[in-house]
GROMACS .gro file of C-alpha atoms in nm:
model
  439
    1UNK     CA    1   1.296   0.754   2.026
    2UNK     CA    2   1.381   1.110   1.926
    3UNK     CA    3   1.174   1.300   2.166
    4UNK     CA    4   1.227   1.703   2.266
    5UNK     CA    5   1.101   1.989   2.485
    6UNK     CA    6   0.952   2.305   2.286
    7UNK     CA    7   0.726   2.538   2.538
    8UNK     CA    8   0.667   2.302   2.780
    9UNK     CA    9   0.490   2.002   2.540
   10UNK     CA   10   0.643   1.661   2.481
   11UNK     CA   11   0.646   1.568   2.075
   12UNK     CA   12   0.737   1.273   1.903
   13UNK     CA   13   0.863   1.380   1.555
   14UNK     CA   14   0.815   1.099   1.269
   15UNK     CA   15   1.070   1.224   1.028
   16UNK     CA   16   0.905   1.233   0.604
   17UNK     CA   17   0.958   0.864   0.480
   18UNK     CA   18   1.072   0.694   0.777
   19UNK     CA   19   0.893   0.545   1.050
   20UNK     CA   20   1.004   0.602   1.412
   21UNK     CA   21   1.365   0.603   1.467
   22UNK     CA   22   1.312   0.293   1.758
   23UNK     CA   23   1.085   0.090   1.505
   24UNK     CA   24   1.219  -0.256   1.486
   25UNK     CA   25   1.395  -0.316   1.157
   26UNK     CA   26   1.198  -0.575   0.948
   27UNK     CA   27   1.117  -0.875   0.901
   28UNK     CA   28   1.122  -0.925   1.259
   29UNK     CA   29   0.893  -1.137   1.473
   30UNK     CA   30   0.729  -0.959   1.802
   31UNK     CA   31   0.649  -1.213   2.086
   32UNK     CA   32   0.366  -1.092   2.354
   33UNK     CA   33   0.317  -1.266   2.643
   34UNK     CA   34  -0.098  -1.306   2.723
   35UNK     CA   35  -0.348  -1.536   2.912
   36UNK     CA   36  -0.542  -1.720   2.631
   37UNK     CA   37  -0.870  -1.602   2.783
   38UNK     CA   38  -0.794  -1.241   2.598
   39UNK     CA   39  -0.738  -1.378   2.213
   40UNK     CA   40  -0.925  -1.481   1.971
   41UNK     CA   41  -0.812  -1.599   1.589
   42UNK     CA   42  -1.095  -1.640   1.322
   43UNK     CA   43  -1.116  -1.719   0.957
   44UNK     CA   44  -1.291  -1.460   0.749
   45UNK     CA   45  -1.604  -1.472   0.529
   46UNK     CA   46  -1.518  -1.439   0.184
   47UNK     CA   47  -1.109  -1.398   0.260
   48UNK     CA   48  -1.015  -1.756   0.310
   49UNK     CA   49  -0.640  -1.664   0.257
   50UNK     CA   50  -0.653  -1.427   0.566
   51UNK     CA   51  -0.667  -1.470   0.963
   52UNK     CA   52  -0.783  -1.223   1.204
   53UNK     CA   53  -0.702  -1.200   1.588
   54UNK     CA   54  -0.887  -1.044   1.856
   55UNK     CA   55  -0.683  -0.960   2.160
   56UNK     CA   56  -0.649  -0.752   2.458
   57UNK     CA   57  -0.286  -0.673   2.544
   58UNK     CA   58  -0.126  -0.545   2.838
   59UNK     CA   59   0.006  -0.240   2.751
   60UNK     CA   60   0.243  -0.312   2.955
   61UNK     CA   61   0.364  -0.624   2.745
   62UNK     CA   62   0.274  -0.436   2.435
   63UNK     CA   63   0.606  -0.301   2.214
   64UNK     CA   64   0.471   0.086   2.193
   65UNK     CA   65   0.698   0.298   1.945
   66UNK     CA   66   0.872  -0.023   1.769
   67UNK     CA   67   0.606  -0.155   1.525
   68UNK     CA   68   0.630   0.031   1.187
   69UNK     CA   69   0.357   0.269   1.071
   70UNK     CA   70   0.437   0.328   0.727
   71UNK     CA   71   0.125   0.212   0.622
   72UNK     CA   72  -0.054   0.445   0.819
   73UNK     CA   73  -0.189   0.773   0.629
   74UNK     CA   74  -0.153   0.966   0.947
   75UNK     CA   75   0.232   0.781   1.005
   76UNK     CA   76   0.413   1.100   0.937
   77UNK     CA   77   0.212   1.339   1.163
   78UNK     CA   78   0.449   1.535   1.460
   79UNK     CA   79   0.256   1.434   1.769
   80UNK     CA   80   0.222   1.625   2.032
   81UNK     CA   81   0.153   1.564   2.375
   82UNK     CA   82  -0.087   1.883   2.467
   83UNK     CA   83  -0.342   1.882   2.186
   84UNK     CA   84  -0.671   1.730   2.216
   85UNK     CA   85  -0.638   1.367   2.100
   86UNK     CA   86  -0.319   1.311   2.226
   87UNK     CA   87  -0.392   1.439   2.522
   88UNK     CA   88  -0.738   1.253   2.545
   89UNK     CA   89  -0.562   0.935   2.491
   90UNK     CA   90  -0.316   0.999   2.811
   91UNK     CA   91  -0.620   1.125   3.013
   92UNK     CA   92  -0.783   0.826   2.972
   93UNK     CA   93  -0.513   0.622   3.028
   94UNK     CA   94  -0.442   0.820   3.372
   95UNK     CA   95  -0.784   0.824   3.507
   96UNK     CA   96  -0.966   0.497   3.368
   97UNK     CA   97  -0.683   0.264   3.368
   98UNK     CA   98  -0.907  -0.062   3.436
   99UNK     CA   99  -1.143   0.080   3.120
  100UNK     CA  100  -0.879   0.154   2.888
  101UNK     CA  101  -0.920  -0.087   2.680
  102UNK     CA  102  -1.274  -0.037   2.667
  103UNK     CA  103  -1.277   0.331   2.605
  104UNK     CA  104  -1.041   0.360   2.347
  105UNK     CA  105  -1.015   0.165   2.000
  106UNK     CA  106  -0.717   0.024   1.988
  107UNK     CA  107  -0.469  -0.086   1.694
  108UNK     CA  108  -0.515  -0.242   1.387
  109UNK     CA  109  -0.180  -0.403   1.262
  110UNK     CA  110  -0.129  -0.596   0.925
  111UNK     CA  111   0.138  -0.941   0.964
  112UNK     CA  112   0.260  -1.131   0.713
  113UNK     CA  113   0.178  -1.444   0.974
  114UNK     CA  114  -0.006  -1.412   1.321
  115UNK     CA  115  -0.070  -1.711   1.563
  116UNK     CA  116  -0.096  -1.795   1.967
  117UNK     CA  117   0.108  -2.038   2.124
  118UNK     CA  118  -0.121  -2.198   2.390
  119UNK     CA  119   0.189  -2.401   2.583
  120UNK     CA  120   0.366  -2.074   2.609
  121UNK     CA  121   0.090  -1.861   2.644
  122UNK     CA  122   0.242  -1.622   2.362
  123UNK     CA  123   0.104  -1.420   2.065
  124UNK     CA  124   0.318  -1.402   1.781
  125UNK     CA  125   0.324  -1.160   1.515
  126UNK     CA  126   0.566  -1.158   1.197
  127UNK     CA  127   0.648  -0.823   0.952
  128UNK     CA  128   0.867  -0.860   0.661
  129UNK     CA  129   0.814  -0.529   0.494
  130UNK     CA  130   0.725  -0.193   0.643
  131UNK     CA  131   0.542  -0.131   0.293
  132UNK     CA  132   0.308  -0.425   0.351
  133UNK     CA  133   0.302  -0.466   0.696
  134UNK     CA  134   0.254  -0.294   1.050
  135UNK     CA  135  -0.011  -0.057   1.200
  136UNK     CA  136  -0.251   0.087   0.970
  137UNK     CA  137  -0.483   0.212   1.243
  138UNK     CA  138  -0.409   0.340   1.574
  139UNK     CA  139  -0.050   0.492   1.527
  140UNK     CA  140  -0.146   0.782   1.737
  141UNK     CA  141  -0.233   0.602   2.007
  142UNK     CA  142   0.057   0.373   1.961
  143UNK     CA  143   0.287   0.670   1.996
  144UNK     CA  144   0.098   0.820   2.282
  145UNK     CA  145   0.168   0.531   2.460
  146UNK     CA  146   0.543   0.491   2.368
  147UNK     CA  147   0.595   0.891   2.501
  148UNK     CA  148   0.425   0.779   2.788
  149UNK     CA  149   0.657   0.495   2.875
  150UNK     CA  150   0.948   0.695   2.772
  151UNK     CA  151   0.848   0.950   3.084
  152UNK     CA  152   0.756   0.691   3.329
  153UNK     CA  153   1.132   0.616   3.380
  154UNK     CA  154   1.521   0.711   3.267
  155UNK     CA  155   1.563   0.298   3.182
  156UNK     CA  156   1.375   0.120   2.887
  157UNK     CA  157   1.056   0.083   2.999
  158UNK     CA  158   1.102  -0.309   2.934
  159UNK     CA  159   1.339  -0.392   3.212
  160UNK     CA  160   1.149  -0.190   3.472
  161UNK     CA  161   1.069  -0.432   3.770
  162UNK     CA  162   0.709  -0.482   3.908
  163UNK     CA  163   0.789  -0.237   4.162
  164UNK     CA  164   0.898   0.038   3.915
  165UNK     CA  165   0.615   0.036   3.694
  166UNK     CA  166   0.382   0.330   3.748
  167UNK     CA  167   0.007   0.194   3.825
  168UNK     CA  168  -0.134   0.299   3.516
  169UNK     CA  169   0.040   0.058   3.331
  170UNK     CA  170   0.008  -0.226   3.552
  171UNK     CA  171  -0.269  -0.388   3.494
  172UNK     CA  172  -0.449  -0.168   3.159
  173UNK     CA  173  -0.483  -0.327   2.847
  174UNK     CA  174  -0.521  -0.229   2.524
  175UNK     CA  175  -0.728  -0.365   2.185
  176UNK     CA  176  -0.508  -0.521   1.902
  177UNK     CA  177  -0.674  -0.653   1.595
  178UNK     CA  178  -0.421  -0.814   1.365
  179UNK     CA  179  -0.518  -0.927   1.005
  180UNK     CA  180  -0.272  -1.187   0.867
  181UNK     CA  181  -0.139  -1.308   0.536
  182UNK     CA  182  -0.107  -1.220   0.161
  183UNK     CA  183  -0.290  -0.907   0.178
  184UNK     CA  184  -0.334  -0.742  -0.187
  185UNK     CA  185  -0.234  -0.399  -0.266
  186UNK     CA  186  -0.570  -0.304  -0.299
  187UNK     CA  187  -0.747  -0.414   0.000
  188UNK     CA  188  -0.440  -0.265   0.184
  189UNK     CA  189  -0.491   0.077   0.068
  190UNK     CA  190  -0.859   0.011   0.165
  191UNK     CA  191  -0.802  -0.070   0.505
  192UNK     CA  192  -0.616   0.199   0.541
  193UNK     CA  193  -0.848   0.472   0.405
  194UNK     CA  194  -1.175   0.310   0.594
  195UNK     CA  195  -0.986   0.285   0.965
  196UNK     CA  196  -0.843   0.615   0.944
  197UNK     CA  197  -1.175   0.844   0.972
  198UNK     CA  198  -1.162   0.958   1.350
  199UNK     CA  199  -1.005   1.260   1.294
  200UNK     CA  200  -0.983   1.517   1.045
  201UNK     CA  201  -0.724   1.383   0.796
  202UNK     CA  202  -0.465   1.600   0.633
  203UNK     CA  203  -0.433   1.651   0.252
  204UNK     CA  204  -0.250   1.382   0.117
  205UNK     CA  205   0.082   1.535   0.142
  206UNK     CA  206   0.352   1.459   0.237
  207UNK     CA  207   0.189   1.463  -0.083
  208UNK     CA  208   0.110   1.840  -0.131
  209UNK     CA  209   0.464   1.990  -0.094
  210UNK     CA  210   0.297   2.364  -0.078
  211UNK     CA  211   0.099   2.309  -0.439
  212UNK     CA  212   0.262   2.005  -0.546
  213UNK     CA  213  -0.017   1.885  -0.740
  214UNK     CA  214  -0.066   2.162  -0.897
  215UNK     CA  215   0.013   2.080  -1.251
  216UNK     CA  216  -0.110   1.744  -1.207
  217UNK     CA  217  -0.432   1.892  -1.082
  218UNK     CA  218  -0.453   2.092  -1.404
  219UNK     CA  219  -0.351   1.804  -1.622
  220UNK     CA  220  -0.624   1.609  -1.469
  221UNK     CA  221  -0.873   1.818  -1.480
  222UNK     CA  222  -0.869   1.972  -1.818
  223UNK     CA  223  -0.904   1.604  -1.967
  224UNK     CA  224  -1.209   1.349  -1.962
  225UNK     CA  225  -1.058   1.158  -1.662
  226UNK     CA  226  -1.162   1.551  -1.465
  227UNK     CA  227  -1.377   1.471  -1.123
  228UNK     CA  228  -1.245   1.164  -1.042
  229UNK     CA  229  -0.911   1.199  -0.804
  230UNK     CA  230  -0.915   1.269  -0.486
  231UNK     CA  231  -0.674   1.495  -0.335
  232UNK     CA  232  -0.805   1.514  -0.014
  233UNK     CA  233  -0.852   1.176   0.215
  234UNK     CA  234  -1.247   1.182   0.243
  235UNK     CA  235  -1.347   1.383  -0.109
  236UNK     CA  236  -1.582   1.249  -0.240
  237UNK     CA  237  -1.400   1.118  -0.575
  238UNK     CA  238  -1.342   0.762  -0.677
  239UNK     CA  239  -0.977   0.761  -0.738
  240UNK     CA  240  -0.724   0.790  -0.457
  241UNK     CA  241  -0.406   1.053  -0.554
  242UNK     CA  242  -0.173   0.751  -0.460
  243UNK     CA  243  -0.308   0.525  -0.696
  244UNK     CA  244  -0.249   0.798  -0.953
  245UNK     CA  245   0.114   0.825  -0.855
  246UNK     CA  246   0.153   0.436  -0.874
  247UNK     CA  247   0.057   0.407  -1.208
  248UNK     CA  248   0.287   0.705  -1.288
  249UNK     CA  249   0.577   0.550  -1.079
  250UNK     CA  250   0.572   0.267  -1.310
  251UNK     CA  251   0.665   0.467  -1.566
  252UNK     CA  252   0.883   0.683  -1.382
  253UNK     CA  253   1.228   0.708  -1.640
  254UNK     CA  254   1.489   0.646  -1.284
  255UNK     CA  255   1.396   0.316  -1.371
  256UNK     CA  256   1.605   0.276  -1.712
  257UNK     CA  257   1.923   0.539  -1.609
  258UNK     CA  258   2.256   0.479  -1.733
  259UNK     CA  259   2.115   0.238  -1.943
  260UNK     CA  260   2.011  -0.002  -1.650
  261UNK     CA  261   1.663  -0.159  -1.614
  262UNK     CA  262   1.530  -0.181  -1.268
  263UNK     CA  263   1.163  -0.313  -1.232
  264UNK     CA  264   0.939  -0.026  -1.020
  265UNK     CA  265   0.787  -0.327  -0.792
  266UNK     CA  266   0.743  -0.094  -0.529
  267UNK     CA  267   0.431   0.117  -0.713
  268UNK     CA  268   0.255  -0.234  -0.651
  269UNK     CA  269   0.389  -0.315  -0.268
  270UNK     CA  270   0.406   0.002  -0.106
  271UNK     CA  271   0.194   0.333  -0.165
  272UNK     CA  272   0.400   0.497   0.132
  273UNK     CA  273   0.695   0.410  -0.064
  274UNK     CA  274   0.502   0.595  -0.393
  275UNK     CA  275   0.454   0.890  -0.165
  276UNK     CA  276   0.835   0.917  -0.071
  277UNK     CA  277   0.963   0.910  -0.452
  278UNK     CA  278   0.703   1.146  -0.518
  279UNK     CA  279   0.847   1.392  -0.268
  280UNK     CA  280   1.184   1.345  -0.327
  281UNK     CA  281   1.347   1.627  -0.525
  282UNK     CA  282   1.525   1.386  -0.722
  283UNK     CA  283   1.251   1.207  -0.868
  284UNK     CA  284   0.943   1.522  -0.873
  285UNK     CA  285   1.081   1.654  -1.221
  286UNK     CA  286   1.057   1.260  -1.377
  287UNK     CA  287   0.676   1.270  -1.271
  288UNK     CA  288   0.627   1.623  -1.429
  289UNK     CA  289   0.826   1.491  -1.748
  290UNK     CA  290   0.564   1.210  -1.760
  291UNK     CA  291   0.314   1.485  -1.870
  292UNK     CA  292   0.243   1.463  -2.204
  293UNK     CA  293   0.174   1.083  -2.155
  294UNK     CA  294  -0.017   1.100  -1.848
  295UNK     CA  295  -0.349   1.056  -1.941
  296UNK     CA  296  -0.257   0.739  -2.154
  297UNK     CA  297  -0.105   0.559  -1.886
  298UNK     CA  298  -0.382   0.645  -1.690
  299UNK     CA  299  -0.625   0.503  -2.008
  300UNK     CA  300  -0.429   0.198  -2.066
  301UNK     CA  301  -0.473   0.028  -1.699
  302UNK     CA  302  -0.833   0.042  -1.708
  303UNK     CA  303  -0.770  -0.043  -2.128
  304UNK     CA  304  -0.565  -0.356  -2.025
  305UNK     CA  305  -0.817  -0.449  -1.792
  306UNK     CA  306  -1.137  -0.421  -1.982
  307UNK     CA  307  -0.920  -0.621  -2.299
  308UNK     CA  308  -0.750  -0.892  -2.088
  309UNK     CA  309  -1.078  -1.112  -2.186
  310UNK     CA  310  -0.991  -1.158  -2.540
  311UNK     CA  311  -0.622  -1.167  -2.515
  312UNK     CA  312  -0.661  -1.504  -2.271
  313UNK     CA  313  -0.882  -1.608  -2.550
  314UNK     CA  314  -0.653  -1.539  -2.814
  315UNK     CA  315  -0.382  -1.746  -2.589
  316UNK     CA  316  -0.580  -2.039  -2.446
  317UNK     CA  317  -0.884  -2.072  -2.721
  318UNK     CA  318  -1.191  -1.977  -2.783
  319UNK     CA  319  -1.331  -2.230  -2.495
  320UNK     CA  320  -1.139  -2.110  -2.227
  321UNK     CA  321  -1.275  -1.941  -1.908
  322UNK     CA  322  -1.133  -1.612  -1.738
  323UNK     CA  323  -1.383  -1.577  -1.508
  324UNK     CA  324  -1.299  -1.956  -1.406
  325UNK     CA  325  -0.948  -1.887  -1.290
  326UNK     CA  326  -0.929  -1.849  -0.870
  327UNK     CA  327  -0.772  -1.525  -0.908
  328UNK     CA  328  -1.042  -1.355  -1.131
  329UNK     CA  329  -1.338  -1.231  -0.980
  330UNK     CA  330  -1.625  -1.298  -1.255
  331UNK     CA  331  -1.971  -1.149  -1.249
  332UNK     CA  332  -2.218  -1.304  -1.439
  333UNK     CA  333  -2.456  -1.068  -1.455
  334UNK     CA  334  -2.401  -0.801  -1.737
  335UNK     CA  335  -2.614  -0.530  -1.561
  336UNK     CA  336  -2.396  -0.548  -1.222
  337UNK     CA  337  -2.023  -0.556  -1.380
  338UNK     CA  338  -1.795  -0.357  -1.194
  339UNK     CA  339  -1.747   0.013  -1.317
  340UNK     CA  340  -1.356   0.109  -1.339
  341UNK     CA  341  -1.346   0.403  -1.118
  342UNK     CA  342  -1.088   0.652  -1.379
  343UNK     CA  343  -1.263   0.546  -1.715
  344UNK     CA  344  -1.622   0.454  -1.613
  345UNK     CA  345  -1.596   0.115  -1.842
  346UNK     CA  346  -1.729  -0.185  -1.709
  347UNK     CA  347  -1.603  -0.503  -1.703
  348UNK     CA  348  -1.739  -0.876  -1.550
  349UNK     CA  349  -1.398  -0.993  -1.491
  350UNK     CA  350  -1.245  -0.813  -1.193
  351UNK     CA  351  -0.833  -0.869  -1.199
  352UNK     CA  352  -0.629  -0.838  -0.944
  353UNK     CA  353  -0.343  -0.538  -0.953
  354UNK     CA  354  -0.054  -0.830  -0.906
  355UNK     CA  355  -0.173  -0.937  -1.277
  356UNK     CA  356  -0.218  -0.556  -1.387
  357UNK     CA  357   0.063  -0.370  -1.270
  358UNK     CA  358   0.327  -0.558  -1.413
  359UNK     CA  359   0.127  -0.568  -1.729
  360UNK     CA  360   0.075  -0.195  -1.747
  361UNK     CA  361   0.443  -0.128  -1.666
  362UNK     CA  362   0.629  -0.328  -1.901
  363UNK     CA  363   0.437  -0.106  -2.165
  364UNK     CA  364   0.698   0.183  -2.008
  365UNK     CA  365   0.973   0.040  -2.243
  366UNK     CA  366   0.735   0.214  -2.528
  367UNK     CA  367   0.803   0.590  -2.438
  368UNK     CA  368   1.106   0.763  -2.655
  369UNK     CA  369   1.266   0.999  -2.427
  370UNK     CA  370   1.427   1.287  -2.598
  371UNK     CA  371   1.805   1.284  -2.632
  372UNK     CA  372   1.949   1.526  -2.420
  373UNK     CA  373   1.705   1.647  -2.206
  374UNK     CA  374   1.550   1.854  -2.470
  375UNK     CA  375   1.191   1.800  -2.592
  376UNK     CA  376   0.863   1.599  -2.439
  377UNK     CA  377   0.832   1.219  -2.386
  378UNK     CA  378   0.639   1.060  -2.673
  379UNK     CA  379   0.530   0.681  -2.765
  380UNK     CA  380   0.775   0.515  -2.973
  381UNK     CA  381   0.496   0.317  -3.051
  382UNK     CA  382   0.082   0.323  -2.942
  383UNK     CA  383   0.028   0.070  -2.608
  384UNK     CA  384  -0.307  -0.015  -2.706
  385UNK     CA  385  -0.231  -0.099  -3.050
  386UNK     CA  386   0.023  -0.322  -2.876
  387UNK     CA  387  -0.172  -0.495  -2.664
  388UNK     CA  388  -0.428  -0.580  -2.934
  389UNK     CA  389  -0.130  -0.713  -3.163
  390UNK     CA  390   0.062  -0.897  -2.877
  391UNK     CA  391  -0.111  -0.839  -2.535
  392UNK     CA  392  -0.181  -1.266  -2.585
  393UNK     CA  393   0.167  -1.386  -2.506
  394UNK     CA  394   0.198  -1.088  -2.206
  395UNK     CA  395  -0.126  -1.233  -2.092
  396UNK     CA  396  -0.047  -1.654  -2.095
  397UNK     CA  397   0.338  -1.526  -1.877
  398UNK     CA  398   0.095  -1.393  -1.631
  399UNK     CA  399  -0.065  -1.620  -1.604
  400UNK     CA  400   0.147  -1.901  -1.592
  401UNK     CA  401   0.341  -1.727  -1.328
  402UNK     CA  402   0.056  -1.677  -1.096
  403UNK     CA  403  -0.004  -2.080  -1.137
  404UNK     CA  404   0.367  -2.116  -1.042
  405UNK     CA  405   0.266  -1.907  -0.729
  406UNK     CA  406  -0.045  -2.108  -0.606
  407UNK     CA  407  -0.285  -1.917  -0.861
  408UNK     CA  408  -0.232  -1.597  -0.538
  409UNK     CA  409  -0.205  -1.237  -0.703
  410UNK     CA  410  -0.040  -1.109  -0.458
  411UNK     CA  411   0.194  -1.269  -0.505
  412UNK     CA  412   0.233  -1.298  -0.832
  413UNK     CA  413   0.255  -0.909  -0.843
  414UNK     CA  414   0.582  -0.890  -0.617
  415UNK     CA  415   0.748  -1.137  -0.868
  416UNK     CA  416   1.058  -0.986  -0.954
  417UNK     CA  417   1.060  -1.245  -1.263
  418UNK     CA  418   0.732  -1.172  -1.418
  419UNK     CA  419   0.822  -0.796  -1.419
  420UNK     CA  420   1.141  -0.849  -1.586
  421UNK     CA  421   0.998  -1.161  -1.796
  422UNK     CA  422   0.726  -0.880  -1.961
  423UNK     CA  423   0.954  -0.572  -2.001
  424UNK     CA  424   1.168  -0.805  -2.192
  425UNK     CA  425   0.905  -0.948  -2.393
  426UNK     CA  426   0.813  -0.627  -2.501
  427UNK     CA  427   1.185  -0.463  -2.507
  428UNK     CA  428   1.243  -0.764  -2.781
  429UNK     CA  429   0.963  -0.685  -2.954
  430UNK     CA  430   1.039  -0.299  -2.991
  431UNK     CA  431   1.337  -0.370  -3.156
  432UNK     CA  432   1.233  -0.588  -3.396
  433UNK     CA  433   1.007  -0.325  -3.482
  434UNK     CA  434   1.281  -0.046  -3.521
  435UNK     CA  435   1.486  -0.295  -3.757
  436UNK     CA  436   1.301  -0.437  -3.992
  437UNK     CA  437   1.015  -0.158  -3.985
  438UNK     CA  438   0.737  -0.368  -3.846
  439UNK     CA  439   0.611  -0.535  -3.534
   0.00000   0.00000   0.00000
């Protein structure tokens, strides 16, 4: 842990894109010892795919400072010791020890796989990626707690004998709610947004850089997408920043230097991940290029949404059902379809962003960049027009790898082959265009 002294208070620095420097490298699996009395695992309504536990740790048993919080909005916050919530946190801790666990809210951490062990009386916890997993909620006390231990004694805390083990952390235990399995981009950024409302949130930078957004601000709006992104964590606009930045990632032209396609995978997995490419000096002037195209790529995810419909038509007949498919969700009635938060369009067949994103960004191979630096990005050919001509055969790879993947979105959205399989797909078709004239 990289912990200093500055006028007397005790900080825990999270450096910009990492998480803590003692956070277990992942995937790792974390093994907590705990009396089954104290855990709980349930299914959830309407999430069949997904497990939740219900525990109360020891803290002393609990690995403060080593789970990854890059999923956390507040993960890159400098903590220190003297200010009010930190400082509540300890005070509770101190005086309440028995309560703790009563008085404070705990954590919330996302696993790839969760499950207790009744022989061995163990709860067990996997992570495989610090963009998809680890604690979205409850970071700050987290890192209270790891301080804490770091004070109690020179040693690591975890080979302190009974003996050496200040009372406070005896016998106090903490709340830990873990959610478990394929948990959709989506519904990750969710969790993340609704847990974190305790505290005043920062703007979204990292984000901000000192007016970072400002010409994406103005871009925004001066067009008809103006009102709906939020720049701040509880505005009260529809669109999150970071989804904005996703979609632009995908588009991003690092992808396709030195004449090398990469696949940007990560605008689907990891928004923290978005965030750090954003604010890295290397990549900010690629975002700003993306200017004159911006609102189009914008356009054409809630476009290829709203048009998927007839395209699986085109490809499967005019009998087939979308809205059928386990990985579509379909509303049947017309007056409550689901309204697309950028475009306002509405649409009775909800798709998953594992089917969209790599849709959207094989489209990327369609932007002319000019030679030599000189000039704006243009479309070597329209996007939409494309999809109506072709989007049929983009549509049935889709979805025939998502059927290869146990019809699960998620998924189907980190397939490294379906990204490449559809930037390919439309690569070929491109330059059949450019030679003989025609698509």
């Amino acid at each position: 842990m990289h912990t200093r002294q500055k006028n007397n208070e005790t900080r825990l620095e999270l450096r910009k894109g990492n998480t803590m420097n003692t956070s277990q490298k992942l995937p790792h699996e974390y093994r907590i010892p705990m009396v089954q009395d104290y855990v709980r695992s349930i299914k959830l309504p309407h999430c069949p795919d997904l497990t939740v536990i219900h525990a109360f740790v020891k803290i002393r048993d609990l690995a403060n400072g080593m789970i990854p919080d890059k999923i956390n909005p507040r993960s890159h916050e400098e903590i220190k010791m003297k200010t009010r919530i930190p400082q509540a946190i300890a005070e509770s801790l101190n005086e309440d020890p028995s309560i703790f666990h009563l008085l404070n809210r705990g954590c919330l951490i996302l696993a790839k796989r969760a499950w207790y062990n009744n022989q061995t009386r163990t709860l067990h916890l996997v992570l495989e990626s610090e963009d998809e997993h680890g604690m979205v909620d409850g970071a700050t006390t987290d890192r209270v707690l790891a301080i804490m231990k770091k004070e109690a004694a020179i040693a690591d805390f975890s080979t302190l004998s009974e003996d050496e083990i200040p009372d406070m952390f005896k016998d106090s235990y903490i709340y830990v709610e873990i959610i478990a399995g394929d948990i959709d981009n989506g519904l990750r950024i969710k969790l993340a947004d609704a847990r974190n409302t305790s505290a005043q949130v920062k703007e979204f930078s990292l984000v901000d850089l000192g007016h970072g957004f400002d010409w994406l601000k103005d871009l925004l709006e001066k067009s008809e997408l103006r009102g709906k992104v939020r720049y701040r964590e509880n505005e009260p606009k529809p669109v999150d920043i970071r989804t904005i930045l996703g979609l632009f990632t995908l588009f991003h032209p690092k992808w396709d230097e030195n004449g090398e396609h990469k696949d940007p995978v990560v605008a689907y997995t990891g928004k923290g991940r978005v965030l750090d490419l954003y604010e890295d000096s290397n990549w900010i002037d690629g975002y700003e290029k993306l200017a004159p195209v911006a609102i189009d790529i914008l356009k054409l995810y809630d476009y290829v949404h709203i048009n998927f419909q007839p395209q699986y038509m085109t490809a499967y007949g005019p009998n087939s059902r979308l809205g059928r498919r386990k990985e579509v969700r379909y509303i049947d009635n017309q007056k409550r379809a689901k309204v697309l938060p950028l475009t306002s369009q509405t649409t009775q067949y909800v798709l998953p962003d594992g089917w969209l994103y790599p849709l959207v960004a094989s489209f990327r191979i369609l932007l002319e960049w000019p030679k030599g630096g000189k000039g704006a990005v243009k479309w070597s050919m329209d996007p939409f027009e494309y999809f109506d001509k072709h989007g049929a055969e983009l549509v049935r790879d889709i979805v025939e790898q998502s059927e290869e993947l146990g019809n699960n979105p998620n998924a189907t959205g980190k397939s490294r082959m379906l990204w490449s399989g559809l930037r390919t797909k439309v690569e070929n078709r491109l330059l059949k265009f450019k030679h003989e004239g025609g698509v």
